[in-house]
Coordinates of C-alpha atoms in Angstrom, one line a residue:
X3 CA 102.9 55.3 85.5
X4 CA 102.6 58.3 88.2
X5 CA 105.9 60.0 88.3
X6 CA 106.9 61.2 91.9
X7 CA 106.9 64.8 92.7
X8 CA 110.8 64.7 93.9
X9 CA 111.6 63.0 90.4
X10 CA 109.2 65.9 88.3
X11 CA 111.3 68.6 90.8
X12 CA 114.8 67.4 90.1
X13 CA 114.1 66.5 86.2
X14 CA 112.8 70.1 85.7
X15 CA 115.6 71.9 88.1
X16 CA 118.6 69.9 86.3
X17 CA 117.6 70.6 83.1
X18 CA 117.2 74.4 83.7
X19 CA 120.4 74.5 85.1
X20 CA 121.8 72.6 82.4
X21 CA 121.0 74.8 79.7
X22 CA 122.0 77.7 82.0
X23 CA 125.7 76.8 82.5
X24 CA 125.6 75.4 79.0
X25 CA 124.8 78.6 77.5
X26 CA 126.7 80.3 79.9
X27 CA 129.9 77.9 79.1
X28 CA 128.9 78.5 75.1
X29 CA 129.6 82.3 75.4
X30 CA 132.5 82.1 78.0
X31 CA 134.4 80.2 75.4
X32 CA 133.3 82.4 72.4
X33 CA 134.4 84.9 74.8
X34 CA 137.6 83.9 74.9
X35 CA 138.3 82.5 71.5
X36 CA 137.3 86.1 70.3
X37 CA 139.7 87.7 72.7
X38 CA 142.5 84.7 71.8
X39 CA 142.6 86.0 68.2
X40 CA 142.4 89.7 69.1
X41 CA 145.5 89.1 71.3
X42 CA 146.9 86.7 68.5
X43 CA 146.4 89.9 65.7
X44 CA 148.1 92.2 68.1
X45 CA 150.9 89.7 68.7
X46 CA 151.4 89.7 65.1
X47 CA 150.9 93.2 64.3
X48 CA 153.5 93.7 67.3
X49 CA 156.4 92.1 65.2
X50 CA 155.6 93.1 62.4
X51 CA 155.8 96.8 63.6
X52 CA 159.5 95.3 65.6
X53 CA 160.6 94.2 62.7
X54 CA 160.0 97.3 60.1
X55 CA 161.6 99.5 63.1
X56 CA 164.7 96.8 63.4
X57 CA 165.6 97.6 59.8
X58 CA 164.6 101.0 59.3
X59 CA 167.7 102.3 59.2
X60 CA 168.7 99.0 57.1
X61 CA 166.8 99.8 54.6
X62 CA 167.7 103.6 54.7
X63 CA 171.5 102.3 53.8
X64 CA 169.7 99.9 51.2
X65 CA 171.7 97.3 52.9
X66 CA 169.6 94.3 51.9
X67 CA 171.6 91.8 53.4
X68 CA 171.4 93.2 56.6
X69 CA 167.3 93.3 56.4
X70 CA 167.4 89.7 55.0
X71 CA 170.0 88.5 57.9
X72 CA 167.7 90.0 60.5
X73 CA 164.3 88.6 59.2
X74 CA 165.8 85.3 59.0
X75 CA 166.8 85.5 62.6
X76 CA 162.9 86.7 63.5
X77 CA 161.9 84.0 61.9
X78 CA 163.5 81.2 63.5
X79 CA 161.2 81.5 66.5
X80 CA 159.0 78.7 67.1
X81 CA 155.7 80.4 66.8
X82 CA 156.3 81.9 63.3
X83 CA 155.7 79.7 60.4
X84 CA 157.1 82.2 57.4
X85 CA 158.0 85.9 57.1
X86 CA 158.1 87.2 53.5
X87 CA 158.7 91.0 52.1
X88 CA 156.3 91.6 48.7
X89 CA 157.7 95.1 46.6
X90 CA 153.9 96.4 44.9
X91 CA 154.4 94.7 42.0
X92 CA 153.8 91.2 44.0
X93 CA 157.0 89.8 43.6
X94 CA 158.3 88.2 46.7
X95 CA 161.6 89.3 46.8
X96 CA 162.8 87.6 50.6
X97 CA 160.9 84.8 52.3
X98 CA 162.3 82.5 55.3
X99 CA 161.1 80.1 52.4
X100 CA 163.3 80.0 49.9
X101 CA 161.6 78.4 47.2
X102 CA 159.2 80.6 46.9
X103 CA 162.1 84.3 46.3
X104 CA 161.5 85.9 43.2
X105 CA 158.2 84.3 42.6
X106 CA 155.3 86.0 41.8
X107 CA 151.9 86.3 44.5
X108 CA 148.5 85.6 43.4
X109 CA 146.6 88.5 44.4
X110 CA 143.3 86.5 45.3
X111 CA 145.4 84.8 48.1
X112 CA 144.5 85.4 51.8
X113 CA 147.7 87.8 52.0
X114 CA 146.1 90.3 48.6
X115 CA 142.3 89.6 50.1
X116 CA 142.9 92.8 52.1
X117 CA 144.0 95.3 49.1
X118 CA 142.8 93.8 46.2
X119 CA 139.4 92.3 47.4
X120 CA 137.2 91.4 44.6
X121 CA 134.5 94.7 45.5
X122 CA 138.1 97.0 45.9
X123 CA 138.1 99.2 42.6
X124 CA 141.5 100.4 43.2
X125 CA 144.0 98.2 45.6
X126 CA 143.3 100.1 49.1
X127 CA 147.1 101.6 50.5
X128 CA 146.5 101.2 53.7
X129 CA 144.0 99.2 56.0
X130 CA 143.8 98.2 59.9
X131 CA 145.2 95.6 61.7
X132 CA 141.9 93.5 61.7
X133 CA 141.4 94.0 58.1
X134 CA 145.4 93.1 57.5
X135 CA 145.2 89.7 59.7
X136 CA 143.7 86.5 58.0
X137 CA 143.0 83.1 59.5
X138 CA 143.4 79.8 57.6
X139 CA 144.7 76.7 57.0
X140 CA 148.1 76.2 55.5
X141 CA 149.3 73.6 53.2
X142 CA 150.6 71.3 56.1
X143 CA 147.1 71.1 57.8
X144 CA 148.2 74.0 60.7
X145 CA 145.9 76.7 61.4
X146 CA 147.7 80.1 61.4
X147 CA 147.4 84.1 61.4
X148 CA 148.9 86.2 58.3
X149 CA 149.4 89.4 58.9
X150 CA 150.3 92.1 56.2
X151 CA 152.3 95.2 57.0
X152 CA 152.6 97.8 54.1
X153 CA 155.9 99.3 54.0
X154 CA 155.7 103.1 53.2
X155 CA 157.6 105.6 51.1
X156 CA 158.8 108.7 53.6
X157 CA 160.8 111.6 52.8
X158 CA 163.8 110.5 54.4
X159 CA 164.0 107.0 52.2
X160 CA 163.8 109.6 49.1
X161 CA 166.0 111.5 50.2
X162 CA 168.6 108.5 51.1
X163 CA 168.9 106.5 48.6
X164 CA 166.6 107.4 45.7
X165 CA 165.4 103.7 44.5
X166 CA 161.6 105.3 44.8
X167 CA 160.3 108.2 43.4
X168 CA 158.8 111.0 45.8
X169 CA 155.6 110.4 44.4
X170 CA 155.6 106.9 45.5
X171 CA 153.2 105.9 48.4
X172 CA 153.7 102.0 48.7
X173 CA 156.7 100.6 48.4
X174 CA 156.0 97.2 49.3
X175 CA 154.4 94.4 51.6
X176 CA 155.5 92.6 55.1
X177 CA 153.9 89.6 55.4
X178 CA 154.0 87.6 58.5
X179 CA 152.9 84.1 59.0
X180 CA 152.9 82.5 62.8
X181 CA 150.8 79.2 64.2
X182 CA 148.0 79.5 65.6
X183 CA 148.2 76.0 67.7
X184 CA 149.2 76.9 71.2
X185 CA 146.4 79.7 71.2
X186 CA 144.0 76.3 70.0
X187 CA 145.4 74.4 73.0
X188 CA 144.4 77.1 75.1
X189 CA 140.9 77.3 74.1
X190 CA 141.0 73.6 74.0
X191 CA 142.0 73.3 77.3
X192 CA 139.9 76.0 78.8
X193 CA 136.7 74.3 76.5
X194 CA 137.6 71.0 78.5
X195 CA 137.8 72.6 81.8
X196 CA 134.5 74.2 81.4
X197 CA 132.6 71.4 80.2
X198 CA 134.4 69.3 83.6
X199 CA 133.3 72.0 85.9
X200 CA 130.2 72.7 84.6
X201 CA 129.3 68.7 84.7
X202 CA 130.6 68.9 88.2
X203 CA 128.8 71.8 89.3
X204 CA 125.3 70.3 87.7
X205 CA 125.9 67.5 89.7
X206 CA 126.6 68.8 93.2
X207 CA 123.6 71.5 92.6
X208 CA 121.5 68.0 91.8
X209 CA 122.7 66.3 94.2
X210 CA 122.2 69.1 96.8
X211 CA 118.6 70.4 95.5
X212 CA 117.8 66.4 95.7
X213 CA 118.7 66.1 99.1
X214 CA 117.4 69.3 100.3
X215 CA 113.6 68.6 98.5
X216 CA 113.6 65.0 99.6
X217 CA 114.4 66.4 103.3
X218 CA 111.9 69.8 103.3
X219 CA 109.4 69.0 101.1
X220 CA 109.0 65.5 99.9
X221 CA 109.6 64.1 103.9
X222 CA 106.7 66.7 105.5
X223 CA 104.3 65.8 101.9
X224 CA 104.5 62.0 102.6
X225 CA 103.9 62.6 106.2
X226 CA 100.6 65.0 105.4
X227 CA 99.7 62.2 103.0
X228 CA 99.6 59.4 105.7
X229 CA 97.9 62.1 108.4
X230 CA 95.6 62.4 105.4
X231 CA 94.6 59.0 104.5
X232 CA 94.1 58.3 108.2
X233 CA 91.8 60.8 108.3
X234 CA 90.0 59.8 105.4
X235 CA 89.7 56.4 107.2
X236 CA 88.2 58.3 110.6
X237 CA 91.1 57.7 112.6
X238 CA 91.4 61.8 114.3
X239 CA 93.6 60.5 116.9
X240 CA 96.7 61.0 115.0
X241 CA 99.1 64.2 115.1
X242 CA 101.5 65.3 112.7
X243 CA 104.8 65.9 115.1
X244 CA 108.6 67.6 114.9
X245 CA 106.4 69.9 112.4
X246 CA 109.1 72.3 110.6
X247 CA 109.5 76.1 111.3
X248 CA 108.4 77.0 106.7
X249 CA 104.9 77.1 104.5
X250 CA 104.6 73.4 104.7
X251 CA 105.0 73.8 108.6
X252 CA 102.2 75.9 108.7
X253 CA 100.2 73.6 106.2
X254 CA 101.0 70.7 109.2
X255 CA 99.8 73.1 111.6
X256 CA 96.5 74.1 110.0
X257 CA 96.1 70.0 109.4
X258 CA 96.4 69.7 113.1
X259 CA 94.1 72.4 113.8
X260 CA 91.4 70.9 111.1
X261 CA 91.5 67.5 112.9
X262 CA 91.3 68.9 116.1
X263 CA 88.4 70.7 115.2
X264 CA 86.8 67.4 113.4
X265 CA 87.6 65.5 116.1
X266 CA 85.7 68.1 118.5
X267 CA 82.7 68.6 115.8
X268 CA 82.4 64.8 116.0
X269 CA 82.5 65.0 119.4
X270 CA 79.5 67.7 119.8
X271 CA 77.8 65.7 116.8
X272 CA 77.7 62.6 119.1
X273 CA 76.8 64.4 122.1
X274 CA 74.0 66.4 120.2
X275 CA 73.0 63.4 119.3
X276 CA 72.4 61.6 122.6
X277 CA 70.7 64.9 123.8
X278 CA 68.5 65.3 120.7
X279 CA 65.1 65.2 122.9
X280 CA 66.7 67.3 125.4
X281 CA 67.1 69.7 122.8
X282 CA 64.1 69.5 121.0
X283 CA 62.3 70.6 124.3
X284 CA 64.5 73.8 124.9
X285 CA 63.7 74.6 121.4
X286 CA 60.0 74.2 122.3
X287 CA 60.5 76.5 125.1
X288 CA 62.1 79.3 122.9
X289 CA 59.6 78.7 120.5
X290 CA 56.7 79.6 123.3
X291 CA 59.0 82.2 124.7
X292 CA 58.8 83.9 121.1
X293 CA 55.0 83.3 120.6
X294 CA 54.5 84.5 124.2
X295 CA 56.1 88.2 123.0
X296 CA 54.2 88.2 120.0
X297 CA 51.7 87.8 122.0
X298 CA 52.7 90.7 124.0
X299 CA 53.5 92.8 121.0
X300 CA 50.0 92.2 119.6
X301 CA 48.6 93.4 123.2
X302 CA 50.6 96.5 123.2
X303 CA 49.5 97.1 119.3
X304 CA 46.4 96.8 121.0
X305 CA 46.8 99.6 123.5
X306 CA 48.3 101.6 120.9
X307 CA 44.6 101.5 119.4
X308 CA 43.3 102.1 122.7
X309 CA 45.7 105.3 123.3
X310 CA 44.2 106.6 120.0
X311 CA 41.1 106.5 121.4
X312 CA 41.4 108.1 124.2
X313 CA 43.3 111.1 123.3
X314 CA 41.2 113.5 123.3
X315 CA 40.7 112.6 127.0
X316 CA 43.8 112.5 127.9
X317 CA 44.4 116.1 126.6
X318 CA 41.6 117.6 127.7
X319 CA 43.7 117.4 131.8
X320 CA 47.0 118.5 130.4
X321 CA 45.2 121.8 128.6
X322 CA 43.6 122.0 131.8
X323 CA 46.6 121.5 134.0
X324 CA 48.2 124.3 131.0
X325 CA 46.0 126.8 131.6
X326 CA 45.5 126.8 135.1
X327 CA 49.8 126.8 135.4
X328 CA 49.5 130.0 133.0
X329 CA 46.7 132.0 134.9
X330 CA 48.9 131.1 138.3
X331 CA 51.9 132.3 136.6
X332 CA 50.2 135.4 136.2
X333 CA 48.9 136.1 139.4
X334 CA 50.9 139.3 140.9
X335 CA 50.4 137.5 144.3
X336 CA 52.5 134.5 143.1
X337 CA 55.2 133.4 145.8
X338 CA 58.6 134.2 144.1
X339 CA 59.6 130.4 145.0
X340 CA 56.6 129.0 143.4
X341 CA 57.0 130.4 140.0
X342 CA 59.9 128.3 138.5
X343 CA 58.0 125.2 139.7
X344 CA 54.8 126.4 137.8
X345 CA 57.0 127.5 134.9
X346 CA 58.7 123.9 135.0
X347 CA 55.0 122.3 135.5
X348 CA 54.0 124.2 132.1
X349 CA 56.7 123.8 130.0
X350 CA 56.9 120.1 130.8
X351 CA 52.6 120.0 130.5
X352 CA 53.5 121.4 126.9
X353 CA 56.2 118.6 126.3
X354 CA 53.3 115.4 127.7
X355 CA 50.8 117.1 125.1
X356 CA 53.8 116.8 122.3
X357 CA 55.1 113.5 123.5
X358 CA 51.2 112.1 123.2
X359 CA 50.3 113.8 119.8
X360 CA 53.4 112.2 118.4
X361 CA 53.0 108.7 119.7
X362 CA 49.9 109.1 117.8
X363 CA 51.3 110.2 114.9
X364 CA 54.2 107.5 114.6
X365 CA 53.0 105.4 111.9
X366 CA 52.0 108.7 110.3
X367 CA 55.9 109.8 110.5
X368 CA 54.7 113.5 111.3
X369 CA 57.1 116.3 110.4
X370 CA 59.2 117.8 112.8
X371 CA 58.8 122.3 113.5
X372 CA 62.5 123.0 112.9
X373 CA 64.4 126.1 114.2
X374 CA 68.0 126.8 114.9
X375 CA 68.9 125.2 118.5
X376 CA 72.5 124.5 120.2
X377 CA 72.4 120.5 120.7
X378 CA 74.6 121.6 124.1
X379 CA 71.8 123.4 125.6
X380 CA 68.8 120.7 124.7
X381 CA 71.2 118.1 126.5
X382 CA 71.5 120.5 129.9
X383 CA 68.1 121.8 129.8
X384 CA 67.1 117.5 129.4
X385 CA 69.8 116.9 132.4
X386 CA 68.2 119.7 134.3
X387 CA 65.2 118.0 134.7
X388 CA 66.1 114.4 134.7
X389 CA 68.8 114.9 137.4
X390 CA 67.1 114.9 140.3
X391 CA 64.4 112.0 139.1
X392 CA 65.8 108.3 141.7
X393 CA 67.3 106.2 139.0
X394 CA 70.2 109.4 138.6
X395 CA 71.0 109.2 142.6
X396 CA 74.0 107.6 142.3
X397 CA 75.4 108.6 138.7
X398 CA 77.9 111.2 138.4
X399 CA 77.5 113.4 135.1
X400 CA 80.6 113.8 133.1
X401 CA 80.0 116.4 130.5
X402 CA 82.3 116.9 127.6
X403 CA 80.8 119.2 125.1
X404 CA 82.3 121.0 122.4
X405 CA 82.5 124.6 122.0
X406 CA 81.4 126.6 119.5
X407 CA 78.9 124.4 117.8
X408 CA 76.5 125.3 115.2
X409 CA 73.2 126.2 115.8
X410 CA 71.6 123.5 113.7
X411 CA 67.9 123.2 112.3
X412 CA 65.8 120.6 114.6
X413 CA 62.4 120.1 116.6
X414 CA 63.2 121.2 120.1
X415 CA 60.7 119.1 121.6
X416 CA 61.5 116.0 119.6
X417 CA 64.7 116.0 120.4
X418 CA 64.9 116.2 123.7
X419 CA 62.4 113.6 123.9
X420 CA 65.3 111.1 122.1
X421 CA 67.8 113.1 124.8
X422 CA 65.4 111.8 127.1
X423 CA 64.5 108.5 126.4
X424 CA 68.1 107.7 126.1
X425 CA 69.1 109.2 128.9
X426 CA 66.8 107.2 131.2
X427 CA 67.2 104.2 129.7
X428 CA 71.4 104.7 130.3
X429 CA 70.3 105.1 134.3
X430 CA 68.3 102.2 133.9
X431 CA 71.2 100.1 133.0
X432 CA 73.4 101.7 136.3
X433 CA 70.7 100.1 139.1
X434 CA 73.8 100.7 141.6
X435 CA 75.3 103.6 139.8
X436 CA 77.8 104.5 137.4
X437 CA 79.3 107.0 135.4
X438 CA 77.4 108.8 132.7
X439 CA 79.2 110.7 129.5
X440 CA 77.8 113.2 127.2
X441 CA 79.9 114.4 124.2
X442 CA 79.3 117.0 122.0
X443 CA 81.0 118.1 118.5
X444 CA 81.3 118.9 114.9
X445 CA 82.4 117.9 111.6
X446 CA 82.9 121.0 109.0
X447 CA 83.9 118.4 106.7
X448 CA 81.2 116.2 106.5
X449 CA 78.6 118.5 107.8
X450 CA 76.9 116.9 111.3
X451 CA 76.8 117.0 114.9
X452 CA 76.8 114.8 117.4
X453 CA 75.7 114.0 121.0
X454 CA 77.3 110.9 122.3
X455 CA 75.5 109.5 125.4
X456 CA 77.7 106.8 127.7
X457 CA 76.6 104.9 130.2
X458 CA 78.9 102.2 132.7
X459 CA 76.1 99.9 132.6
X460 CA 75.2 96.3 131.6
X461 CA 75.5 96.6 128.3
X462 CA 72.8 95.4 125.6
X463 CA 73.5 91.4 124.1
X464 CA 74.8 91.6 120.8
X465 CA 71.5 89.3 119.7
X466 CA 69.7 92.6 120.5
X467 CA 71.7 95.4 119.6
X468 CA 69.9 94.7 115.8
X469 CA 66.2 95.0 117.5
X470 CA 66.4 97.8 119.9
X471 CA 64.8 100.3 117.3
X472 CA 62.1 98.2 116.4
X473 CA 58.3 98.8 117.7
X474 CA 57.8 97.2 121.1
X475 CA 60.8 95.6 121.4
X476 CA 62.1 95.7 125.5
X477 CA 65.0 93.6 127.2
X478 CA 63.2 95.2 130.2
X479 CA 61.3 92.2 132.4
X480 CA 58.8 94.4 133.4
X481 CA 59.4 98.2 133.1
X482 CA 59.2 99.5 129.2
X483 CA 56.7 99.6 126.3
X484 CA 59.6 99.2 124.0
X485 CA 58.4 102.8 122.0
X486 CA 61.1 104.5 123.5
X487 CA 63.9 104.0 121.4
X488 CA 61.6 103.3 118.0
X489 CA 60.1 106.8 118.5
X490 CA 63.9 108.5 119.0
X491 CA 64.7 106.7 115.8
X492 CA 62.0 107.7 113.8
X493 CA 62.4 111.7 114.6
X494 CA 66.2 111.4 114.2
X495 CA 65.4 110.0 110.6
X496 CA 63.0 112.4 110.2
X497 CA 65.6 115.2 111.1
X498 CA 68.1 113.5 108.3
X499 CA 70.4 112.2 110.9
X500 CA 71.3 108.7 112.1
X501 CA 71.4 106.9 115.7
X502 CA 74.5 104.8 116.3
X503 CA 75.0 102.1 119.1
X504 CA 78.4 100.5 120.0
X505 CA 77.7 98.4 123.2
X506 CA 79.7 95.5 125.4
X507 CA 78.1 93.2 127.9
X508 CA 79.3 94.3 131.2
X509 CA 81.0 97.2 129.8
X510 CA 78.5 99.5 129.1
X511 CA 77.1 101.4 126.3
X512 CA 77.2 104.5 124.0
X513 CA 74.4 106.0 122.0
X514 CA 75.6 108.7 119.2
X515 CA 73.2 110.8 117.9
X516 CA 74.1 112.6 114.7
X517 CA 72.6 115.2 113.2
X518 CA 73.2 117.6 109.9
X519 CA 74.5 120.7 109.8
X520 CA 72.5 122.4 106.9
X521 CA 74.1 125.3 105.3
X522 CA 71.0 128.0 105.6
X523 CA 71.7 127.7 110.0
X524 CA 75.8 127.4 109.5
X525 CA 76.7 131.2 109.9
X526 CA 74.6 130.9 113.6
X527 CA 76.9 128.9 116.3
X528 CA 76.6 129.3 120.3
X529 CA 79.0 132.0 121.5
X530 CA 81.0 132.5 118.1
X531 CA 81.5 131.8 114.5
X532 CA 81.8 128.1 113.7
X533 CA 84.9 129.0 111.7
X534 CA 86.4 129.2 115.2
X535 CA 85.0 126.2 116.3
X536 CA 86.9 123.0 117.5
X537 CA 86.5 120.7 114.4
X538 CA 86.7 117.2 115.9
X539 CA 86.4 114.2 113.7
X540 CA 83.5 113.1 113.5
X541 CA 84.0 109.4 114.7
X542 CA 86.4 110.8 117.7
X543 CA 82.9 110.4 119.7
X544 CA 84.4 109.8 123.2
X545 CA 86.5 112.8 123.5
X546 CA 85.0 115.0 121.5
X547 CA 85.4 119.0 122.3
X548 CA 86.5 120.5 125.8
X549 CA 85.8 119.6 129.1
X550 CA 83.0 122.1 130.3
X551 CA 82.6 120.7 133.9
X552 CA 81.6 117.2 135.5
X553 CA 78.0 117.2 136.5
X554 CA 77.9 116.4 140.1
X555 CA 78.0 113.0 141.8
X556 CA 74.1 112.9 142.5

């Protein structure tokens, strides 16, 4: 027989809390019961002392009748059962009972058990209250406390009326006997009072915890349970309401959500279904779309063969173009305007023949002629020549470059053709213009620099951001070869660094380029000591070092 949850709850929560307040009520009353009797020995001990100081100076005068008169008086209060002096020899020579003057005590009675205990060697002469008070039940059936008060030999009771010897140390024995039964009513009554309340309390905390788990948890279960089976039938039309502010709340909530979002996948499911053929064709046309650039890819594998085999021609014009650049550059008769244009025509006929000797070496992954460089001056002497080119017309230059960089170990040439390459294809992506941002800086920490490259343009899809670097690859329609960015990313692995893109449609996107610092190059920086340097962390990419001047709005 399934037992409900509410039931297992409330079975389990009573019976925890009625051990707890039964243990709780055990040791209150122990409590008390142990304090009752410490009370009741102090009670005792308290008249006993009373009445050893009422006849002190009774017994000084050895005025018995006097000590008798005023113990029977003591002992005609309602509490005390029988108050008897013992001299130590064990005779009881006064006792509010009177049959039992002049008799003789056992010793192995409860009133002897504290001197002459069956371990004590020799009777002990004195001993503490605890030790002196008994518990037990007398002849009539009553439950009482003795106590037994040794009366004492002192100088002065020599001196008065010398009965005792001075050598003398116990003279005798006070024994006090009074009921114990209204301290018993009082741990009766308090026993009874406890058990009431702690029934009562059990039963309003049941009570309560019933109410309140029928109310927030076993209400919004049964509810989740109907939602459920509903569901399991393929009704989605029903919603749980008046869903409570708690954890089952939030369970409602999520079981609103997951229908919602059934009812919607059922929804697609049926309309996917009706449009099936309709989809199988766009399919078909992706499919094509994906052969036709294979296609493309295979053509432009192709040329790379062809490119191969024409190299030798193609260089054979740009040594030409070299040498003829060189011998005018020489020529004393040289206009002073011309030169920088034939120095510019040379050094970028040196960069073609570079560029074309290492698209043929690609697949060969040719190594890179390092030498110390400042990463600040590849990017201006890359902007210098790029910046006049159409596609930069309308972009303004923001430079942010960091001072005091490292001069670090890389291929000149190669790396400005990745400045290069990224640079264009950032004004590519700004047809109507934009803002371009180049960042520079360090990490002493981790060892690199980096060139951060911005653009305000269109962004790359996020399907594409994970092909960009591969062979051929172009979102251009019809401009590209799609070796561009492949090339960049094989010398910047070849150069031990890494190439980073973080890019939102419609946003724009940033290219970070970094680079390691090797420790051979580290004591060369641009215009200092690198120790002086501004060490920027090395993901703070967008700001990175000072301000050195905003290009101009071209």
């Amino acid at each position: 027989m399934r037992m409900a949850l509410i039931t297992k709850f409330t079975l389990v929560t009573s019976t925890v809390l009625a051990l707890a307040m039964g243990l709780f009520a055990f040791f209150s009353i122990q409590a008390l019961e142990r304090i009752s009797v410490a009370e009741a020995i102090k009670d005792v001990d308290n008249l006993s002392e009373t009445i050893l100081s009422t006849t002190y100076h009774q017994m000084l005068a050895d005025n018995r009748t006097g000590v008798y008169q005023t113990i029977a008086e003591v002992g005609t209060q309602a509490a005390v059962r029988h108050i008897r002096l013992i001299n130590k020899d064990g005779m009881i020579r006064y006792s509010t009972n009177q049959s039992e003057i002049g008799t003789q005590v056992d010793k192995s009675t409860e009133a002897c058990n504290m001197c002459h205990g069956q371990e004590a060697v020799t009777p002990l002469v004195q001993a503490s209250s605890m030790s002196r008070s008994r518990r037990f039940v007398d002849g009539g059936g009553e439950e009482v406390m003795g106590m037994a008060r040794g009366i004492y030999n002192q100088l002065s009771c020599a001196a008065a009326c010398h009965v005792h010897p001075r050598g003398a140390r116990l003279l005798g024995v006070l024994d006090v006997t009074v009921s114990l039964a209204e301290m018993n009513s009082q741990i009766a009554a308090f026993r009874r009072n406890m058990a009431l309340a702690t029934l009562g309390l059990l039963a309003v905390l049941t009570l309560t915890l019933t109410f309140l788990t029928r109310r927030l948890v076993h209400r919004p279960v049964r509810q989740l349970l109907h939602h459920t089976r509903q569901l399991a039938r393929g009704e989605m039309s029903g919603r749980i309401e008046n869903v409570p502010r708690d954890e089952l709340g939030e369970l409602e909530e999520a079981f609103n959500d997951m229908t919602s979002s059934l009812r919607r996948v059922q929804g697609e499911l049926r309309s996917l279904a009706s449009s099936l053929e309709v989809k199988v064709e766009e399919r078909t046309h992706q499919v094509q779309a994906i052969q036709g650039r294979l296609a493309r890819s295979e053509k432009l594998a192709s040329l790379g063969e062809l490119v191969a085999g024409i190299a030798h021609e193609i260089n054979n014009p740009l040594t030409g173009i070299l040498v003829f650049s060189s011998l005018a550059l020489e020529n004393p008769r040289l206009h002073p305007a011309l030169r920088e244009d034939l120095e510019t025509i040379s050094r970028e006929t040196q960069r073609c023949a570079g560029i074309v000797r290492r698209l043929l070496e690609f697949s060969r992954e040719a190594k890179p002629e390092k030498k110390p460089e400042s990463v600040n001056r590849i990017l201006d002497k890359t902007l210098r020549f790029l910046e006049n080119q159409a596609a930069f017309q309308n972009v303004r230059i923001v430079r942010h470059f960091g001072t005091n960089l490292p001069l670090i170990p890389v291929d000149v040439n190669q790396l400005k053709q990745v400045c290069m390459n990224i640079l264009i294809n950032a004004a590519q992506a700004m047809p109507g213009g934009g803002e371009l941002t180049l960042s520079t800086g360090f990490d002493v920490v981790k060892r690199q620099v980096f060139a951060s490259i911005r653009d305000t343009g269109c962004g790359i899809p996020e399907e594409n951001l994970k092909r960009i670097f591969d062979p051929f690859f172009t979102s251009k329609e019809q401009d590209g070869t799609g070796l561009g960015l492949s090339v960049s990313f094989g010398i910047i692995e070849n150069h031990g660094g890494t190439i980073e893109v973080d890019s939102v449609v419609g946003e724009g996107s940033t290219f970070t380029v970094v680079l390691p610092m090797e420790s051979v190059e580290m004591e060369s920086v641009e215009g200092g000591s690198v120790e002086g340097g501004s060490k920027l962390p090395a993901r703070d990419w967008q700001m990175s070092g000072e301000a050195v001047g905003d290009g101009p709005n071209l």
